CSV table of C-alpha atoms and ligand atoms in Angstrom, one decimal:
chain,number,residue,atom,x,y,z
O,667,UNK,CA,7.9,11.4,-12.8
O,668,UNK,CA,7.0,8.4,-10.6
O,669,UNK,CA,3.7,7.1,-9.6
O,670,UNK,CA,2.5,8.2,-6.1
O,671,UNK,CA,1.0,5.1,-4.6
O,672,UNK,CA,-0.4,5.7,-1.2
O,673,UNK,CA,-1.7,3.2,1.4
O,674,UNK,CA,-4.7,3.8,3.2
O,675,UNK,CA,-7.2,3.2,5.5
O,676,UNK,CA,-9.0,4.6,8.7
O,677,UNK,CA,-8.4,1.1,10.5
O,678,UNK,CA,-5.2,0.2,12.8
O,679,UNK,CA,-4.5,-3.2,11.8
O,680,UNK,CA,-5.9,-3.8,8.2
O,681,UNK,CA,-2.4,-4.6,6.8
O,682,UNK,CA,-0.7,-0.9,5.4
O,683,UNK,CA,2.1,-1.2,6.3
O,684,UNK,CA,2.6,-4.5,6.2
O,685,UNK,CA,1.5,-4.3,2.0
O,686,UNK,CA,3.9,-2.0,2.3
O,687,UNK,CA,6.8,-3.8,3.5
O,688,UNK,CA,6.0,-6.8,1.1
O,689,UNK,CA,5.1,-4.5,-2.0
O,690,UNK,CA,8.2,-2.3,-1.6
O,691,UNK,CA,10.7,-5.1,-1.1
O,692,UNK,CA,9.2,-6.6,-4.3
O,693,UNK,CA,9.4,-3.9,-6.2
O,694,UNK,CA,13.1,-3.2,-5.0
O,695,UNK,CA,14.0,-7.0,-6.3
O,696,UNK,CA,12.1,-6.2,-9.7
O,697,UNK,CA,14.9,-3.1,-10.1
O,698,UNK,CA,12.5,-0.7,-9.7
O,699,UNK,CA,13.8,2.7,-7.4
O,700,UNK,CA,11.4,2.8,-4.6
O,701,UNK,CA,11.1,5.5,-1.9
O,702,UNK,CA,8.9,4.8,1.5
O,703,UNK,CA,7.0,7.9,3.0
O,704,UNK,CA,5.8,6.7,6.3
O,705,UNK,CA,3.3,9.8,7.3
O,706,UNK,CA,2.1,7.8,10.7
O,707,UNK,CA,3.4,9.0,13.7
O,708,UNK,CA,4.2,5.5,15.3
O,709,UNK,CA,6.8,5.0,12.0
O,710,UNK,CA,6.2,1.2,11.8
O,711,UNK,CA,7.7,0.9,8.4
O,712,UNK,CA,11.1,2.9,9.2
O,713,UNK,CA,11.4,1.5,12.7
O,714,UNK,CA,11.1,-1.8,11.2
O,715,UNK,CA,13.3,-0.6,8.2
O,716,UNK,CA,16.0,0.9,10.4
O,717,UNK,CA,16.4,-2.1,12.3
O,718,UNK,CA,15.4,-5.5,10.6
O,719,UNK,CA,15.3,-4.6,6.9
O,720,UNK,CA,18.4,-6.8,4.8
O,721,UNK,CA,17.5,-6.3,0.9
O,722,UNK,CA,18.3,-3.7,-1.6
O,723,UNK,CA,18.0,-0.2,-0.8
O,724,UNK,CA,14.8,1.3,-0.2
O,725,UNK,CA,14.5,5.4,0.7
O,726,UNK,CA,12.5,5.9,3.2
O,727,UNK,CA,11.4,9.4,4.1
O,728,UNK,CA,9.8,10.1,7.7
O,729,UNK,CA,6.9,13.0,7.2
O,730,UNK,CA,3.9,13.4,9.6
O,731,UNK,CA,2.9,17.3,8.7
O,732,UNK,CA,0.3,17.5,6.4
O,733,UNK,CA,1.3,20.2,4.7
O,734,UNK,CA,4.6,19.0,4.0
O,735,UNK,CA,4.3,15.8,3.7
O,736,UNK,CA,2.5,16.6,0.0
O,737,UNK,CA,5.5,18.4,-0.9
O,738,UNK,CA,8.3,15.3,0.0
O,739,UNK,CA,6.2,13.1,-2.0
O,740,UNK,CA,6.2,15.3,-4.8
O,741,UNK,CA,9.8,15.3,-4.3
O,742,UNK,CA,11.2,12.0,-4.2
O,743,UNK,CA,8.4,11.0,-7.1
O,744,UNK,CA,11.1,13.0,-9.4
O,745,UNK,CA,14.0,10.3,-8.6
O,746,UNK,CA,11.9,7.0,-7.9
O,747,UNK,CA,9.8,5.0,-10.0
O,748,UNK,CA,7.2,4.7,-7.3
O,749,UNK,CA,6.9,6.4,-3.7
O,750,UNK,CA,4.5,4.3,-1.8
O,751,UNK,CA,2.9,6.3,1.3
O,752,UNK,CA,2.2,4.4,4.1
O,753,UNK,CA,-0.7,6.2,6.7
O,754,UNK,CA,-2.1,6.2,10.1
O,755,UNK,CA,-4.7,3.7,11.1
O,756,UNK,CA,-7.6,6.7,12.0
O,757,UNK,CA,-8.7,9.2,10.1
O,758,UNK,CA,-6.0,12.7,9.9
O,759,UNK,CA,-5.3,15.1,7.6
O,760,UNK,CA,-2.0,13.8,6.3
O,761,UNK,CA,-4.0,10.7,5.5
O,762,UNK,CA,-6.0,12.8,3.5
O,763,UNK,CA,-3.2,15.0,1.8
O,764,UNK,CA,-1.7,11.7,0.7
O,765,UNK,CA,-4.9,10.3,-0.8
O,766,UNK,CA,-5.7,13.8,-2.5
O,767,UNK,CA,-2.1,14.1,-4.2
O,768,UNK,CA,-1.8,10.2,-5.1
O,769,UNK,CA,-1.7,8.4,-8.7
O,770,UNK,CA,-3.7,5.6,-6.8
O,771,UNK,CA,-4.8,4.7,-3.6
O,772,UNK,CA,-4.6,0.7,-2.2
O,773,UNK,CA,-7.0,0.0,0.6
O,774,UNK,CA,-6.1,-2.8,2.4
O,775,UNK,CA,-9.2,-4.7,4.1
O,776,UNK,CA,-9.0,-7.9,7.0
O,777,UNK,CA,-12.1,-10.3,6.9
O,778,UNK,CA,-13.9,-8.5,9.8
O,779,UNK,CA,-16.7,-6.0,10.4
O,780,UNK,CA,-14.6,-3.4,11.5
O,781,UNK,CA,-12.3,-3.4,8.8
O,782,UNK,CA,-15.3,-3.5,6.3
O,783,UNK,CA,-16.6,-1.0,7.8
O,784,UNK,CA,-13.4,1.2,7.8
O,785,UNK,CA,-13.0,0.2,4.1
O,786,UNK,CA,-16.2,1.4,2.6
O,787,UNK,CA,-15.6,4.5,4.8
O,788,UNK,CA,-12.2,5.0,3.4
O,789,UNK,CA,-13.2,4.2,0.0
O,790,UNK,CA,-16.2,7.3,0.4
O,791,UNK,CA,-13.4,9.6,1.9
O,792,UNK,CA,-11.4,8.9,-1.1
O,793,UNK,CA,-14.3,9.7,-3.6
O,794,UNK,CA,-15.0,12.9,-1.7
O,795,UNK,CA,-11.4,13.9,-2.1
O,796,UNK,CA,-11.7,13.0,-5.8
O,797,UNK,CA,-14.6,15.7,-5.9
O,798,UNK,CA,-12.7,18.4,-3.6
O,799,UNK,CA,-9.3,17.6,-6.2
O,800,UNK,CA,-12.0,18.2,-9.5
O,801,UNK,CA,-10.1,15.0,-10.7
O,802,UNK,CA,-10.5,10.8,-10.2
O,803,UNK,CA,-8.7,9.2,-8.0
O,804,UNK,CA,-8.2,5.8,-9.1
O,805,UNK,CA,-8.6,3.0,-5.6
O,806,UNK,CA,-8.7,-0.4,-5.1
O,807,UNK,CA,-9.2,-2.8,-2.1
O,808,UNK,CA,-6.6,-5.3,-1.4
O,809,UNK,CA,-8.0,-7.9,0.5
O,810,UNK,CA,-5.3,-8.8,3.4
O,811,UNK,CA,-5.1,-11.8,6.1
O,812,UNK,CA,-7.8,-13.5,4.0
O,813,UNK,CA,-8.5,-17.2,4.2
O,814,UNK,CA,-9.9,-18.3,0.6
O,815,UNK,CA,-13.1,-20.5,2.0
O,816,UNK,CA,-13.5,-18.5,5.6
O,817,UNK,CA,-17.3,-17.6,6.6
O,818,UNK,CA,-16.0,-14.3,7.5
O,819,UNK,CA,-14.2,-14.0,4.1
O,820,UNK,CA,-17.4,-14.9,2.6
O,821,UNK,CA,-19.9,-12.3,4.5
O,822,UNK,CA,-16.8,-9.5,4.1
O,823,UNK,CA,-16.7,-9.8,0.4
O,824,UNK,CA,-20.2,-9.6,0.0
O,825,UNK,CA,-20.7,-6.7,1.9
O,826,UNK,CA,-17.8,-5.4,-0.6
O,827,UNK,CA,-19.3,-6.1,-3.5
O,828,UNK,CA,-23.0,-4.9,-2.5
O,829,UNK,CA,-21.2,-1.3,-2.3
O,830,UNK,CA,-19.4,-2.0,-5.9
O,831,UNK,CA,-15.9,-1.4,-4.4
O,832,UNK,CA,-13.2,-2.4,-6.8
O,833,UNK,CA,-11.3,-5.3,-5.1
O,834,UNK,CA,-7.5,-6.6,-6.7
O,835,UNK,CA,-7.7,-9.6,-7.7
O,836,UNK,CA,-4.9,-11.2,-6.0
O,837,UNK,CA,-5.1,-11.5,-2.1
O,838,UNK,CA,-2.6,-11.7,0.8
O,839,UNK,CA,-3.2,-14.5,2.4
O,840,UNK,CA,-3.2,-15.4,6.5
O,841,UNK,CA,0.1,-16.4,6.6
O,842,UNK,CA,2.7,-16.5,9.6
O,843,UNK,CA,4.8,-15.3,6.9
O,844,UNK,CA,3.1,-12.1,6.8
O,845,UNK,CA,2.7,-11.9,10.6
O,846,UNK,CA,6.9,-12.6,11.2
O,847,UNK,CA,7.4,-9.8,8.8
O,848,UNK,CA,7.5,-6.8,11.7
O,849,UNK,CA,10.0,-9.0,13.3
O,850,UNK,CA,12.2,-10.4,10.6
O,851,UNK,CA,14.4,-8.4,8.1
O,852,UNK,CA,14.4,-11.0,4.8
O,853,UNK,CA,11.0,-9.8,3.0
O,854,UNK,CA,10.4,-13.1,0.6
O,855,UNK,CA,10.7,-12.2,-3.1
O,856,UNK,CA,9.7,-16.3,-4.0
O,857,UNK,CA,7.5,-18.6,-2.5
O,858,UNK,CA,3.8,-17.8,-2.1
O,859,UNK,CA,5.0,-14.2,-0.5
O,860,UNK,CA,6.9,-13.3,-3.9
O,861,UNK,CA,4.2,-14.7,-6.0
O,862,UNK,CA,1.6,-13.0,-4.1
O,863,UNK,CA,3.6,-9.7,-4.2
O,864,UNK,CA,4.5,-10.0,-8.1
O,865,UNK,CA,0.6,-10.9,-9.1
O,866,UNK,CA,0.0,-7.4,-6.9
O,867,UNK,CA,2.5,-5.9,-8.8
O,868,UNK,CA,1.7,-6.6,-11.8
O,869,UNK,CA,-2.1,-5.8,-11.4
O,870,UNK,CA,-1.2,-2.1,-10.3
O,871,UNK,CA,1.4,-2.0,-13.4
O,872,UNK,CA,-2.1,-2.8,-15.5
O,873,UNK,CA,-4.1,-0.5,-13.7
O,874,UNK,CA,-1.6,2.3,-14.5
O,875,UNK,CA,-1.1,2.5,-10.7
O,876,UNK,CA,3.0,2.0,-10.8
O,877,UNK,CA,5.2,2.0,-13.9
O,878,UNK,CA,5.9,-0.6,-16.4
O,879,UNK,CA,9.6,-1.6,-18.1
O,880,UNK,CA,8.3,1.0,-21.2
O,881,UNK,CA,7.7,3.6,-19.3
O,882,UNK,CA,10.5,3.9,-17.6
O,883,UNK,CA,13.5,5.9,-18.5
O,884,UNK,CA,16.4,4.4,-17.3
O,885,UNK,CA,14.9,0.5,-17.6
O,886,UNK,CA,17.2,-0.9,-20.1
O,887,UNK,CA,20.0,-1.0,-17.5
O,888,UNK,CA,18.3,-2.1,-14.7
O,889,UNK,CA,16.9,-5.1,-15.5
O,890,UNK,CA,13.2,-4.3,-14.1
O,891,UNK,CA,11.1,-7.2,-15.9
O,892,UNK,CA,7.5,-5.5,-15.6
Y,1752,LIG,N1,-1.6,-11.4,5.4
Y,1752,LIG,C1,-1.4,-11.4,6.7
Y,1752,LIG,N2,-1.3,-12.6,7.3
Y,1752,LIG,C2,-1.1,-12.7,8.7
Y,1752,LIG,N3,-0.9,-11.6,9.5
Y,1752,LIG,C3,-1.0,-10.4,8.9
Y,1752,LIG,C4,-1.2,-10.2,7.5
Y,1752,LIG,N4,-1.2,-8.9,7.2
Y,1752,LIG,C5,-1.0,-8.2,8.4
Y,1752,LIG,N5,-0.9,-9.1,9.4
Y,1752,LIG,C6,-0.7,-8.8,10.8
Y,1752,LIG,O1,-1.7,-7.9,11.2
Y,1752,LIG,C7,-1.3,-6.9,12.1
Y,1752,LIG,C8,-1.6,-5.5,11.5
Y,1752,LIG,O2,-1.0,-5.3,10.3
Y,1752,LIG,P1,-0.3,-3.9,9.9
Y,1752,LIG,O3,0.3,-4.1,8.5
Y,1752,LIG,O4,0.6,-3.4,10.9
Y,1752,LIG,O5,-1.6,-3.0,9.8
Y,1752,LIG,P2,-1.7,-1.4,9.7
Y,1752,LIG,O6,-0.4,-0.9,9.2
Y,1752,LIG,O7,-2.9,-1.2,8.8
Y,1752,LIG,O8,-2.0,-0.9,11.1
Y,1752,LIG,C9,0.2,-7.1,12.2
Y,1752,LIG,O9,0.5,-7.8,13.4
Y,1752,LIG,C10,0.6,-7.9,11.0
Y,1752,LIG,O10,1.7,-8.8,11.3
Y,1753,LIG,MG1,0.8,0.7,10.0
């Protein structure tokens, strides 16, 4: 079985699905077999990978119902290594099926009050679900658009830390990069977007969030160097 990874949080615009893009492209580079779910209605991430997306293959499964989009997850966990679910930017029920059925749950977070407040909102959603599901579900906050020295960095990661929210260690960083992605079709695997994507990576891999090379079946022959 593959690791359920899902993307979430109750703010349009704190960098799902573009973690999502940049994550999942890595991942497909690294040889890993990656499936999509995009469970919001506006489909971002297949619109975008429909019509701009030029790497190796990535499935990407369309599923807004909340009821089913628990079971299509389930589903494609059984042939990928990881199934990332990407979620609308308010707070709906198939947000919440996909946090309740995840392996881990990524919460990205922009250097605003807004998106703090969203985060620690998210973050107490996802604890409640933990209590509802009798069973922890693992989270971290991924830090997204974030300027190392910014003032608003600063007074964002402090209000982050006062609530004891686990943060990865590795950041995206404000980069036009980033901000082409939703236009542009080549998601970088080198350069500070790769490096950026692989120190992700591999921080999930340790947090038991998405497989490693050992525990995968089939990784001798694909050449996935986790
Ligand atoms: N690290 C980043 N640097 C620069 N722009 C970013 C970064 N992450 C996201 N963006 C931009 O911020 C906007 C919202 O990001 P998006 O991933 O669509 O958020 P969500 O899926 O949570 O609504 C997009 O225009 C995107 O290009
Ligand atoms: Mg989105």
């Amino acid at each position: 079985m593959g690791s359920i990874l899902t993307l979430a949080s109750a703010k349009g615009g704190a960098g799902k699905t573009t973690t999502t893009i940049v994550v999942a492209a890595n991942l497909v580079a690294k040889g890993y077999r990656v499936c999509v779910v995009d469970s919001d209605r506006n489909q971002s991430f297949v619109s975008w990978h429909d019509n701009a997306y030029e790497g190796a293959p990535i499935t990407t499964v369309s599923e807004v119902d909340h009821i089913r989009v628990v079971d299509i997850a389930g589903e494609q966990a059984e042939s990928h290594d990881i199934v990332l679910v990407d979620t609308a930017g308010f707070e709906n029920l198939t947000a919440a099926s996909a946090i309740g059925m995840a392996d881990f749950v990524l919460i990205p977070c922009m250097p605003d009050r807004g998106s703090v407040r969203e985060t620690l909102r998210t973050a107490q959603q996802v604890a409640s679900l933990s209590k509802a599901a009798r069973r922890a579900i693992p989270y971290s906050v991924l830090l997204t658009r974030w300027k190392a020295k910014g003032l608003a960095e600063r007074a964002a990661l402090d209000s982050l830390t006062d609530a004891s929210l686990p943060i990865i260690g590795q950041s995206l960083s404000d980069l036009s990069e980033y901000a082409k992605l939703s236009f542009s079709g080549a998601v970088p695997v080198t350069g500070k977007v790769g490096e950026q994507a692989s120190s992700i990576i591999a921080e999930l891999a340790s947090k038991g969030a998405i497989p490693t090379k050992g525990t995968m079946s089939h990784s001798e022959d694909n050449g996935v160097a986790a």
